[in-house]
Amino acid sequence: MAQHAITAVHFNDAKMDLLAIHPVVEQEFGSTEFALGPVRRISVGECADLIAAGEEVCLARRTENHAWEVICDVQLLPGGSGITGVDIVGRPNSALQGLPVWD
C-alpha cells in the first residue's frame, strides 16, 4: 500500500509544477479505500525524490462514500526527474494529467 497519495495538480505554463500530496494514514484490511492525512503542496521534483528514496506514491480520488481510493501507482520517468501514473502492469498512463486542477 502506498505511503503517500496525490489528489490534485497545479499547472504553470501548461506544465505540471505542483502536486497536492497527503500521507496515507489508515486503510481497512482488504479494502481499496483509505483515509488521508493533511495535504502538502510539493513540486514534481520533490515527489520524484520521495519515490527515488523508496517511498510509495499513488494517485487517489474520492469515492461516493467520501473515502479515498487508489487510481494507480506513481513511478519515476526514465532519468528520474519526472513522474508518471502507471497501470497495474507498470505501463505509463494519463491519470496524473486527469486529476483535479487548482489555480
mmCIF file of N, CA, C and O in Angstrom:
data_model
loop_
_atom_site.group_PDB
_atom_site.id
_atom_site.type_symbol
_atom_site.label_atom_id
_atom_site.label_comp_id
_atom_site.label_asym_id
_atom_site.label_seq_id
_atom_site.Cartn_x
_atom_site.Cartn_y
_atom_site.Cartn_z
ATOM 1 N N MET A 1 0.835 -1.189 0.000
ATOM 2 C CA MET A 1 0.000 0.000 0.000
ATOM 3 C C MET A 1 0.874 1.244 0.000
ATOM 4 O O MET A 1 1.899 1.293 0.665
ATOM 5 N N ALA A 2 0.446 2.231 -0.722
ATOM 6 C CA ALA A 2 1.206 3.479 -0.840
ATOM 7 C C ALA A 2 1.301 4.198 0.505
ATOM 8 O O ALA A 2 0.420 4.092 1.351
ATOM 9 N N GLN A 3 2.388 4.945 0.655
ATOM 10 C CA GLN A 3 2.588 5.759 1.851
ATOM 11 C C GLN A 3 2.105 7.187 1.644
ATOM 12 O O GLN A 3 1.865 7.907 2.609
ATOM 13 N N HIS A 4 1.960 7.598 0.375
ATOM 14 C CA HIS A 4 1.532 8.952 0.021
ATOM 15 C C HIS A 4 0.538 8.867 -1.132
ATOM 16 O O HIS A 4 0.631 7.966 -1.961
ATOM 17 N N ALA A 5 -0.396 9.836 -1.167
ATOM 18 C CA ALA A 5 -1.391 9.873 -2.251
ATOM 19 C C ALA A 5 -1.484 11.288 -2.820
ATOM 20 O O ALA A 5 -1.617 12.251 -2.064
ATOM 21 N N ILE A 6 -1.407 11.394 -4.142
ATOM 22 C CA ILE A 6 -1.572 12.666 -4.845
ATOM 23 C C ILE A 6 -3.045 12.795 -5.205
ATOM 24 O O ILE A 6 -3.630 11.874 -5.778
ATOM 25 N N THR A 7 -3.648 13.959 -4.872
ATOM 26 C CA THR A 7 -5.080 14.139 -5.114
ATOM 27 C C THR A 7 -5.402 15.267 -6.095
ATOM 28 O O THR A 7 -6.521 15.359 -6.567
ATOM 29 N N ALA A 8 -4.442 16.158 -6.373
ATOM 30 C CA ALA A 8 -4.683 17.268 -7.303
ATOM 31 C C ALA A 8 -3.341 17.769 -7.818
ATOM 32 O O ALA A 8 -2.293 17.508 -7.222
ATOM 33 N N VAL A 9 -3.395 18.510 -8.925
ATOM 34 C CA VAL A 9 -2.170 19.036 -9.540
ATOM 35 C C VAL A 9 -2.349 20.516 -9.876
ATOM 36 O O VAL A 9 -3.462 21.021 -9.952
ATOM 37 N N HIS A 10 -1.238 21.188 -10.074
ATOM 38 C CA HIS A 10 -1.234 22.597 -10.486
ATOM 39 C C HIS A 10 -0.351 22.707 -11.718
ATOM 40 O O HIS A 10 0.723 22.103 -11.781
ATOM 41 N N PHE A 11 -0.822 23.460 -12.713
ATOM 42 C CA PHE A 11 -0.050 23.662 -13.934
ATOM 43 C C PHE A 11 0.434 25.103 -13.997
ATOM 44 O O PHE A 11 -0.270 26.026 -13.585
ATOM 45 N N ASN A 12 1.630 25.294 -14.522
ATOM 46 C CA ASN A 12 2.192 26.617 -14.783
ATOM 47 C C ASN A 12 2.735 26.589 -16.206
ATOM 48 O O ASN A 12 3.608 25.776 -16.517
ATOM 49 N N ASP A 13 2.216 27.458 -17.076
ATOM 50 C CA ASP A 13 2.615 27.477 -18.485
ATOM 51 C C ASP A 13 2.465 26.109 -19.139
ATOM 52 O O ASP A 13 3.372 25.605 -19.800
ATOM 53 N N ALA A 14 1.318 25.468 -18.903
ATOM 54 C CA ALA A 14 0.963 24.162 -19.492
ATOM 55 C C ALA A 14 1.864 23.023 -19.018
ATOM 56 O O ALA A 14 1.877 21.954 -19.609
ATOM 57 N N LYS A 15 2.624 23.240 -17.948
ATOM 58 C CA LYS A 15 3.486 22.191 -17.406
ATOM 59 C C LYS A 15 3.146 21.986 -15.926
ATOM 60 O O LYS A 15 3.015 22.954 -15.183
ATOM 61 N N MET A 16 2.989 20.729 -15.527
ATOM 62 C CA MET A 16 2.689 20.426 -14.139
ATOM 63 C C MET A 16 3.862 20.858 -13.263
ATOM 64 O O MET A 16 5.004 20.483 -13.528
ATOM 65 N N ASP A 17 3.581 21.665 -12.228
ATOM 66 C CA ASP A 17 4.675 22.104 -11.373
ATOM 67 C C ASP A 17 4.484 21.758 -9.899
ATOM 68 O O ASP A 17 5.449 21.551 -9.187
ATOM 69 N N LEU A 18 3.245 21.675 -9.417
ATOM 70 C CA LEU A 18 2.988 21.357 -8.015
ATOM 71 C C LEU A 18 1.979 20.226 -7.898
ATOM 72 O O LEU A 18 1.124 20.041 -8.770
ATOM 73 N N LEU A 19 2.072 19.496 -6.784
ATOM 74 C CA LEU A 19 1.167 18.390 -6.507
ATOM 75 C C LEU A 19 0.591 18.554 -5.110
ATOM 76 O O LEU A 19 1.287 18.998 -4.201
ATOM 77 N N ALA A 20 -0.671 18.190 -4.941
ATOM 78 C CA ALA A 20 -1.273 18.095 -3.609
ATOM 79 C C ALA A 20 -1.065 16.655 -3.153
ATOM 80 O O ALA A 20 -1.583 15.722 -3.764
ATOM 81 N N ILE A 21 -0.271 16.472 -2.097
ATOM 82 C CA ILE A 21 0.076 15.127 -1.639
ATOM 83 C C ILE A 21 -0.263 14.992 -0.164
ATOM 84 O O ILE A 21 -0.113 15.924 0.608
ATOM 85 N N HIS A 22 -0.764 13.816 0.204
ATOM 86 C CA HIS A 22 -1.167 13.530 1.583
ATOM 87 C C HIS A 22 -0.467 12.255 2.047
ATOM 88 O O HIS A 22 -0.261 11.347 1.245
ATOM 89 N N PRO A 23 -0.195 12.145 3.343
ATOM 90 C CA PRO A 23 0.216 10.831 3.860
ATOM 91 C C PRO A 23 -1.011 9.926 3.940
ATOM 92 O O PRO A 23 -2.118 10.392 4.226
ATOM 93 N N VAL A 24 -0.844 8.654 3.652
ATOM 94 C CA VAL A 24 -1.919 7.677 3.834
ATOM 95 C C VAL A 24 -1.880 7.290 5.310
ATOM 96 O O VAL A 24 -0.849 6.842 5.812
ATOM 97 N N VAL A 25 -2.996 7.502 6.025
ATOM 98 C CA VAL A 25 -2.981 7.287 7.471
ATOM 99 C C VAL A 25 -3.750 6.058 7.923
ATOM 100 O O VAL A 25 -3.537 5.583 9.032
ATOM 101 N N GLU A 26 -4.633 5.549 7.091
ATOM 102 C CA GLU A 26 -5.440 4.415 7.535
ATOM 103 C C GLU A 26 -6.005 3.684 6.330
ATOM 104 O O GLU A 26 -6.449 4.295 5.375
ATOM 105 N N GLN A 27 -5.946 2.360 6.407
ATOM 106 C CA GLN A 27 -6.589 1.545 5.383
ATOM 107 C C GLN A 27 -7.229 0.355 6.059
ATOM 108 O O GLN A 27 -6.615 -0.297 6.899
ATOM 109 N N GLU A 28 -8.481 0.085 5.692
ATOM 110 C CA GLU A 28 -9.168 -1.076 6.220
ATOM 111 C C GLU A 28 -8.654 -2.309 5.492
ATOM 112 O O GLU A 28 -8.541 -2.308 4.265
ATOM 113 N N PHE A 29 -8.326 -3.354 6.230
ATOM 114 C CA PHE A 29 -7.774 -4.571 5.639
ATOM 115 C C PHE A 29 -8.700 -5.104 4.555
ATOM 116 O O PHE A 29 -9.893 -5.243 4.753
ATOM 117 N N GLY A 30 -8.146 -5.368 3.376
ATOM 118 C CA GLY A 30 -8.898 -5.930 2.265
ATOM 119 C C GLY A 30 -9.704 -4.922 1.469
ATOM 120 O O GLY A 30 -10.400 -5.286 0.540
ATOM 121 N N SER A 31 -9.606 -3.645 1.812
ATOM 122 C CA SER A 31 -10.372 -2.618 1.119
ATOM 123 C C SER A 31 -9.454 -1.796 0.217
ATOM 124 O O SER A 31 -8.269 -1.656 0.485
ATOM 125 N N THR A 32 -10.038 -1.236 -0.843
ATOM 126 C CA THR A 32 -9.268 -0.330 -1.703
ATOM 127 C C THR A 32 -9.383 1.107 -1.218
ATOM 128 O O THR A 32 -8.748 1.987 -1.756
ATOM 129 N N GLU A 33 -10.231 1.353 -0.205
ATOM 130 C CA GLU A 33 -10.421 2.706 0.317
ATOM 131 C C GLU A 33 -9.493 2.958 1.502
ATOM 132 O O GLU A 33 -9.137 2.035 2.229
ATOM 133 N N PHE A 34 -9.139 4.235 1.691
ATOM 134 C CA PHE A 34 -8.256 4.592 2.798
ATOM 135 C C PHE A 34 -8.508 6.025 3.219
ATOM 136 O O PHE A 34 -9.227 6.762 2.555
ATOM 137 N N ALA A 35 -7.923 6.421 4.352
ATOM 138 C CA ALA A 35 -8.031 7.790 4.852
ATOM 139 C C ALA A 35 -6.693 8.491 4.644
ATOM 140 O O ALA A 35 -5.632 7.856 4.669
ATOM 141 N N LEU A 36 -6.768 9.812 4.437
ATOM 142 C CA LEU A 36 -5.568 10.600 4.172
ATOM 143 C C LEU A 36 -5.337 11.626 5.279
ATOM 144 O O LEU A 36 -6.281 12.143 5.865
ATOM 145 N N GLY A 37 -4.067 11.929 5.520
ATOM 146 C CA GLY A 37 -3.683 12.970 6.462
ATOM 147 C C GLY A 37 -3.702 14.335 5.785
ATOM 148 O O GLY A 37 -4.182 14.480 4.656
ATOM 149 N N PRO A 38 -3.152 15.344 6.459
ATOM 150 C CA PRO A 38 -3.172 16.717 5.934
ATOM 151 C C PRO A 38 -2.400 16.850 4.623
ATOM 152 O O PRO A 38 -1.382 16.197 4.410
ATOM 153 N N VAL A 39 -2.906 17.720 3.766
ATOM 154 C CA VAL A 39 -2.301 17.928 2.450
ATOM 155 C C VAL A 39 -1.070 18.831 2.547
ATOM 156 O O VAL A 39 -1.002 19.713 3.404
ATOM 157 N N ARG A 40 -0.106 18.567 1.686
ATOM 158 C CA ARG A 40 1.057 19.446 1.463
ATOM 159 C C ARG A 40 1.144 19.688 -0.024
ATOM 160 O O ARG A 40 0.790 18.831 -0.821
ATOM 161 N N ARG A 41 1.647 20.836 -0.380
ATOM 162 C CA ARG A 41 1.931 21.111 -1.796
ATOM 163 C C ARG A 41 3.426 20.954 -2.003
ATOM 164 O O ARG A 41 4.215 21.603 -1.317
ATOM 165 N N ILE A 42 3.785 20.085 -2.926
ATOM 166 C CA ILE A 42 5.200 19.863 -3.218
ATOM 167 C C ILE A 42 5.417 19.947 -4.725
ATOM 168 O O ILE A 42 4.478 19.808 -5.503
ATOM 169 N N SER A 43 6.654 20.137 -5.119
ATOM 170 C CA SER A 43 6.983 20.185 -6.542
ATOM 171 C C SER A 43 7.052 18.764 -7.109
ATOM 172 O O SER A 43 7.188 17.787 -6.368
ATOM 173 N N VAL A 44 6.997 18.687 -8.418
ATOM 174 C CA VAL A 44 7.153 17.397 -9.089
ATOM 175 C C VAL A 44 8.522 16.806 -8.741
ATOM 176 O O VAL A 44 8.647 15.611 -8.494
ATOM 177 N N GLY A 45 9.550 17.647 -8.673
ATOM 178 C CA GLY A 45 10.893 17.186 -8.311
ATOM 179 C C GLY A 45 10.953 16.608 -6.911
ATOM 180 O O GLY A 45 11.624 15.589 -6.675
ATOM 181 N N GLU A 46 10.251 17.230 -5.960
ATOM 182 C CA GLU A 46 10.220 16.695 -4.595
ATOM 183 C C GLU A 46 9.515 15.343 -4.558
ATOM 184 O O GLU A 46 9.932 14.437 -3.821
ATOM 185 N N CYS A 47 8.469 15.178 -5.364
ATOM 186 C CA CYS A 47 7.788 13.896 -5.443
ATOM 187 C C CYS A 47 8.715 12.839 -6.046
ATOM 188 O O CYS A 47 8.781 11.714 -5.561
ATOM 189 N N ALA A 48 9.455 13.210 -7.079
ATOM 190 C CA ALA A 48 10.421 12.287 -7.683
ATOM 191 C C ALA A 48 11.465 11.871 -6.648
ATOM 192 O O ALA A 48 11.855 10.703 -6.587
ATOM 193 N N ASP A 49 11.881 12.806 -5.805
ATOM 194 C CA ASP A 49 12.849 12.488 -4.742
ATOM 195 C C ASP A 49 12.270 11.491 -3.741
ATOM 196 O O ASP A 49 12.976 10.591 -3.274
ATOM 197 N N LEU A 50 10.984 11.654 -3.386
ATOM 198 C CA LEU A 50 10.325 10.699 -2.475
ATOM 199 C C LEU A 50 10.360 9.291 -3.058
ATOM 200 O O LEU A 50 10.697 8.332 -2.370
ATOM 201 N N ILE A 51 9.984 9.181 -4.330
ATOM 202 C CA ILE A 51 9.953 7.867 -4.983
ATOM 203 C C ILE A 51 11.358 7.281 -5.074
ATOM 204 O O ILE A 51 11.569 6.101 -4.805
ATOM 205 N N ALA A 52 12.334 8.120 -5.426
ATOM 206 C CA ALA A 52 13.720 7.654 -5.519
ATOM 207 C C ALA A 52 14.235 7.169 -4.168
ATOM 208 O O ALA A 52 15.081 6.276 -4.104
ATOM 209 N N ALA A 53 13.701 7.725 -3.080
ATOM 210 C CA ALA A 53 14.115 7.327 -1.728
ATOM 211 C C ALA A 53 13.379 6.069 -1.250
ATOM 212 O O ALA A 53 13.560 5.638 -0.115
ATOM 213 N N GLY A 54 12.530 5.499 -2.104
ATOM 214 C CA GLY A 54 11.844 4.265 -1.760
ATOM 215 C C GLY A 54 10.434 4.443 -1.222
ATOM 216 O O GLY A 54 9.793 3.458 -0.845
ATOM 217 N N GLU A 55 9.938 5.672 -1.175
ATOM 218 C CA GLU A 55 8.564 5.906 -0.725
ATOM 219 C C GLU A 55 7.593 5.480 -1.827
ATOM 220 O O GLU A 55 7.876 5.656 -3.005
ATOM 221 N N GLU A 56 6.451 4.911 -1.437
ATOM 222 C CA GLU A 56 5.435 4.503 -2.405
ATOM 223 C C GLU A 56 4.397 5.611 -2.527
ATOM 224 O O GLU A 56 3.873 6.095 -1.525
ATOM 225 N N VAL A 57 4.108 6.009 -3.772
ATOM 226 C CA VAL A 57 3.176 7.101 -4.054
ATOM 227 C C VAL A 57 2.119 6.587 -5.024
ATOM 228 O O VAL A 57 2.423 5.837 -5.945
ATOM 229 N N CYS A 58 0.872 7.007 -4.788
ATOM 230 C CA CYS A 58 -0.220 6.644 -5.694
ATOM 231 C C CYS A 58 -1.028 7.890 -6.029
ATOM 232 O O CYS A 58 -0.833 8.955 -5.447
ATOM 233 N N LEU A 59 -1.940 7.758 -6.984
ATOM 234 C CA LEU A 59 -2.925 8.785 -7.281
ATOM 235 C C LEU A 59 -4.225 8.332 -6.635
ATOM 236 O O LEU A 59 -4.532 7.136 -6.631
ATOM 237 N N ALA A 60 -4.999 9.272 -6.084
ATOM 238 C CA ALA A 60 -6.232 8.907 -5.386
ATOM 239 C C ALA A 60 -7.387 9.797 -5.824
ATOM 240 O O ALA A 60 -7.183 10.929 -6.247
ATOM 241 N N ARG A 61 -8.583 9.257 -5.702
ATOM 242 C CA ARG A 61 -9.807 10.025 -5.969
ATOM 243 C C ARG A 61 -10.831 9.702 -4.885
ATOM 244 O O ARG A 61 -10.781 8.651 -4.253
ATOM 245 N N ARG A 62 -11.773 10.634 -4.708
ATOM 246 C CA ARG A 62 -12.857 10.458 -3.733
ATOM 247 C C ARG A 62 -13.860 9.431 -4.235
ATOM 248 O O ARG A 62 -14.175 9.386 -5.420
ATOM 249 N N THR A 63 -14.358 8.621 -3.312
ATOM 250 C CA THR A 63 -15.416 7.670 -3.642
ATOM 251 C C THR A 63 -16.772 8.291 -3.302
ATOM 252 O O THR A 63 -16.831 9.370 -2.707
ATOM 253 N N GLU A 64 -17.829 7.594 -3.635
ATOM 254 C CA GLU A 64 -19.168 8.074 -3.299
ATOM 255 C C GLU A 64 -19.383 8.158 -1.797
ATOM 256 O O GLU A 64 -20.177 8.952 -1.318
ATOM 257 N N ASN A 65 -18.665 7.326 -1.005
ATOM 258 C CA ASN A 65 -18.787 7.375 0.470
ATOM 259 C C ASN A 65 -17.848 8.398 1.087
ATOM 260 O O ASN A 65 -17.669 8.397 2.290
ATOM 261 N N HIS A 66 -17.209 9.215 0.257
ATOM 262 C CA HIS A 66 -16.281 10.265 0.702
ATOM 263 C C HIS A 66 -14.986 9.725 1.291
ATOM 264 O O HIS A 66 -14.276 10.432 1.988
ATOM 265 N N ALA A 67 -14.677 8.473 1.018
ATOM 266 C CA ALA A 67 -13.359 7.926 1.352
ATOM 267 C C ALA A 67 -12.471 8.159 0.130
ATOM 268 O O ALA A 67 -12.895 8.782 -0.843
ATOM 269 N N TRP A 68 -11.253 7.684 0.167
ATOM 270 C CA TRP A 68 -10.335 7.803 -0.965
ATOM 271 C C TRP A 68 -10.016 6.416 -1.482
ATOM 272 O O TRP A 68 -9.964 5.458 -0.715
ATOM 273 N N GLU A 69 -9.776 6.312 -2.791
ATOM 274 C CA GLU A 69 -9.352 5.045 -3.381
ATOM 275 C C GLU A 69 -8.225 5.296 -4.375
ATOM 276 O O GLU A 69 -8.122 6.369 -4.956
ATOM 277 N N VAL A 70 -7.417 4.273 -4.564
ATOM 278 C CA VAL A 70 -6.273 4.356 -5.470
ATOM 279 C C VAL A 70 -6.754 4.336 -6.913
ATOM 280 O O VAL A 70 -7.571 3.500 -7.286
ATOM 281 N N ILE A 71 -6.231 5.282 -7.710
ATOM 282 C CA ILE A 71 -6.455 5.268 -9.159
ATOM 283 C C ILE A 71 -5.361 4.430 -9.808
ATOM 284 O O ILE A 71 -5.615 3.562 -10.627
ATOM 285 N N CYS A 72 -4.117 4.735 -9.457
ATOM 286 C CA CYS A 72 -2.970 3.996 -9.983
ATOM 287 C C CYS A 72 -1.740 4.368 -9.164
ATOM 288 O O CYS A 72 -1.781 5.264 -8.327
ATOM 289 N N ASP A 73 -0.648 3.682 -9.396
ATOM 290 C CA ASP A 73 0.616 3.992 -8.738
ATOM 291 C C ASP A 73 1.362 5.062 -9.520
ATOM 292 O O ASP A 73 1.072 5.323 -10.681
ATOM 293 N N VAL A 74 2.345 5.668 -8.865
ATOM 294 C CA VAL A 74 3.189 6.681 -9.494
ATOM 295 C C VAL A 74 4.622 6.158 -9.502
ATOM 296 O O VAL A 74 5.091 5.612 -8.501
ATOM 297 N N GLN A 75 5.300 6.309 -10.636
ATOM 298 C CA GLN A 75 6.694 5.888 -10.759
ATOM 299 C C GLN A 75 7.510 6.994 -11.403
ATOM 300 O O GLN A 75 6.963 7.924 -12.005
ATOM 301 N N LEU A 76 8.817 6.867 -11.287
ATOM 302 C CA LEU A 76 9.733 7.812 -11.926
ATOM 303 C C LEU A 76 9.768 7.585 -13.425
ATOM 304 O O LEU A 76 9.690 6.449 -13.891
ATOM 305 N N LEU A 77 9.911 8.661 -14.163
ATOM 306 C CA LEU A 77 10.181 8.557 -15.595
ATOM 307 C C LEU A 77 11.647 8.194 -15.785
ATOM 308 O O LEU A 77 12.471 8.428 -14.888
ATOM 309 N N PRO A 78 12.014 7.644 -16.933
ATOM 310 C CA PRO A 78 13.438 7.378 -17.186
ATOM 311 C C PRO A 78 14.251 8.656 -16.971
ATOM 312 O O PRO A 78 13.839 9.739 -17.369
ATOM 313 N N GLY A 79 15.363 8.543 -16.313
ATOM 314 C CA GLY A 79 16.184 9.704 -15.990
ATOM 315 C C GLY A 79 15.920 10.220 -14.590
ATOM 316 O O GLY A 79 16.714 10.966 -14.035
ATOM 317 N N GLY A 80 14.756 9.856 -14.010
ATOM 318 C CA GLY A 80 14.476 10.175 -12.626
ATOM 319 C C GLY A 80 14.050 11.584 -12.297
ATOM 320 O O GLY A 80 13.893 11.916 -11.138
ATOM 321 N N SER A 81 13.834 12.451 -13.294
ATOM 322 C CA SER A 81 13.482 13.832 -12.968
ATOM 323 C C SER A 81 11.987 14.105 -13.035
ATOM 324 O O SER A 81 11.530 15.150 -12.591
ATOM 325 N N GLY A 82 11.205 13.179 -13.565
ATOM 326 C CA GLY A 82 9.771 13.365 -13.679
ATOM 327 C C GLY A 82 9.034 12.156 -13.162
ATOM 328 O O GLY A 82 9.635 11.148 -12.783
ATOM 329 N N ILE A 83 7.710 12.254 -13.123
ATOM 330 C CA ILE A 83 6.874 11.166 -12.627
ATOM 331 C C ILE A 83 5.755 10.884 -13.613
ATOM 332 O O ILE A 83 5.419 11.711 -14.443
ATOM 333 N N THR A 84 5.178 9.693 -13.495
ATOM 334 C CA THR A 84 4.032 9.323 -14.312
ATOM 335 C C THR A 84 3.163 8.342 -13.543
ATOM 336 O O THR A 84 3.656 7.620 -12.673
ATOM 337 N N GLY A 85 1.870 8.343 -13.843
ATOM 338 C CA GLY A 85 0.990 7.309 -13.330
ATOM 339 C C GLY A 85 1.218 6.046 -14.135
ATOM 340 O O GLY A 85 1.515 6.105 -15.325
ATOM 341 N N VAL A 86 1.095 4.893 -13.476
ATOM 342 C CA VAL A 86 1.273 3.618 -14.173
ATOM 343 C C VAL A 86 0.117 2.685 -13.846
ATOM 344 O O VAL A 86 -0.414 2.696 -12.741
ATOM 345 N N ASP A 87 -0.291 1.894 -14.845
ATOM 346 C CA ASP A 87 -1.383 0.952 -14.634
ATOM 347 C C ASP A 87 -0.889 -0.277 -13.885
ATOM 348 O O ASP A 87 0.268 -0.342 -13.463
ATOM 349 N N ILE A 88 -1.757 -1.256 -13.759
ATOM 350 C CA ILE A 88 -1.464 -2.435 -12.940
ATOM 351 C C ILE A 88 -0.270 -3.243 -13.439
ATOM 352 O O ILE A 88 0.381 -3.924 -12.663
ATOM 353 N N VAL A 89 0.057 -3.153 -14.717
ATOM 354 C CA VAL A 89 1.221 -3.879 -15.235
ATOM 355 C C VAL A 89 2.414 -2.949 -15.447
ATOM 356 O O VAL A 89 3.369 -3.305 -16.117
ATOM 357 N N GLY A 90 2.359 -1.744 -14.870
ATOM 358 C CA GLY A 90 3.503 -0.842 -14.906
ATOM 359 C C GLY A 90 3.647 0.007 -16.150
ATOM 360 O O GLY A 90 4.684 0.610 -16.370
ATOM 361 N N ARG A 91 2.595 0.062 -16.990
ATOM 362 C CA ARG A 91 2.670 0.898 -18.194
ATOM 363 C C ARG A 91 2.212 2.321 -17.876
ATOM 364 O O ARG A 91 1.208 2.509 -17.190
ATOM 365 N N PRO A 92 2.923 3.337 -18.379
ATOM 366 C CA PRO A 92 2.516 4.730 -18.150
ATOM 367 C C PRO A 92 1.109 4.994 -18.671
ATOM 368 O O PRO A 92 0.682 4.419 -19.670
ATOM 369 N N ASN A 93 0.383 5.865 -17.959
ATOM 370 C CA ASN A 93 -0.951 6.264 -18.395
ATOM 371 C C ASN A 93 -1.123 7.763 -18.167
ATOM 372 O O ASN A 93 -0.217 8.438 -17.688
ATOM 373 N N SER A 94 -2.283 8.291 -18.477
ATOM 374 C CA SER A 94 -2.521 9.735 -18.369
ATOM 375 C C SER A 94 -3.294 10.117 -17.108
ATOM 376 O O SER A 94 -3.811 11.228 -17.017
ATOM 377 N N ALA A 95 -3.363 9.238 -16.133
ATOM 378 C CA ALA A 95 -4.158 9.505 -14.929
ATOM 379 C C ALA A 95 -3.673 10.737 -14.170
ATOM 380 O O ALA A 95 -4.481 11.482 -13.609
ATOM 381 N N LEU A 96 -2.383 10.993 -14.160
ATOM 382 C CA LEU A 96 -1.844 12.157 -13.446
ATOM 383 C C LEU A 96 -2.395 13.449 -14.041
ATOM 384 O O LEU A 96 -2.789 14.361 -13.313
ATOM 385 N N GLN A 97 -2.481 13.515 -15.356
ATOM 386 C CA GLN A 97 -2.998 14.706 -16.029
ATOM 387 C C GLN A 97 -4.516 14.826 -15.864
ATOM 388 O O GLN A 97 -5.077 15.895 -16.065
ATOM 389 N N GLY A 98 -5.176 13.735 -15.484
ATOM 390 C CA GLY A 98 -6.612 13.749 -15.316
ATOM 391 C C GLY A 98 -7.083 14.084 -13.904
ATOM 392 O O GLY A 98 -8.280 14.111 -13.643
ATOM 393 N N LEU A 99 -6.159 14.323 -12.977
ATOM 394 C CA LEU A 99 -6.544 14.696 -11.609
ATOM 395 C C LEU A 99 -7.140 16.087 -11.578
ATOM 396 O O LEU A 99 -6.901 16.895 -12.466
ATOM 397 N N PRO A 100 -7.917 16.405 -10.524
ATOM 398 C CA PRO A 100 -8.414 17.770 -10.388
ATOM 399 C C PRO A 100 -7.258 18.774 -10.391
ATOM 400 O O PRO A 100 -6.174 18.472 -9.907
ATOM 401 N N VAL A 101 -7.541 19.966 -10.927
ATOM 402 C CA VAL A 101 -6.526 21.013 -11.041
ATOM 403 C C VAL A 101 -6.932 22.187 -10.160
ATOM 404 O O VAL A 101 -8.112 22.504 -10.050
ATOM 405 N N TRP A 102 -5.970 22.815 -9.495
ATOM 406 C CA TRP A 102 -6.263 24.028 -8.738
ATOM 407 C C TRP A 102 -5.495 25.185 -9.361
ATOM 408 O O TRP A 102 -4.481 24.980 -10.002
ATOM 409 N N ASP A 103 -6.023 26.399 -9.171
ATOM 410 C CA ASP A 103 -5.389 27.605 -9.708
ATOM 411 C C ASP A 103 -4.463 28.239 -8.694
ATOM 412 O O ASP A 103 -4.637 28.223 -7.556
#
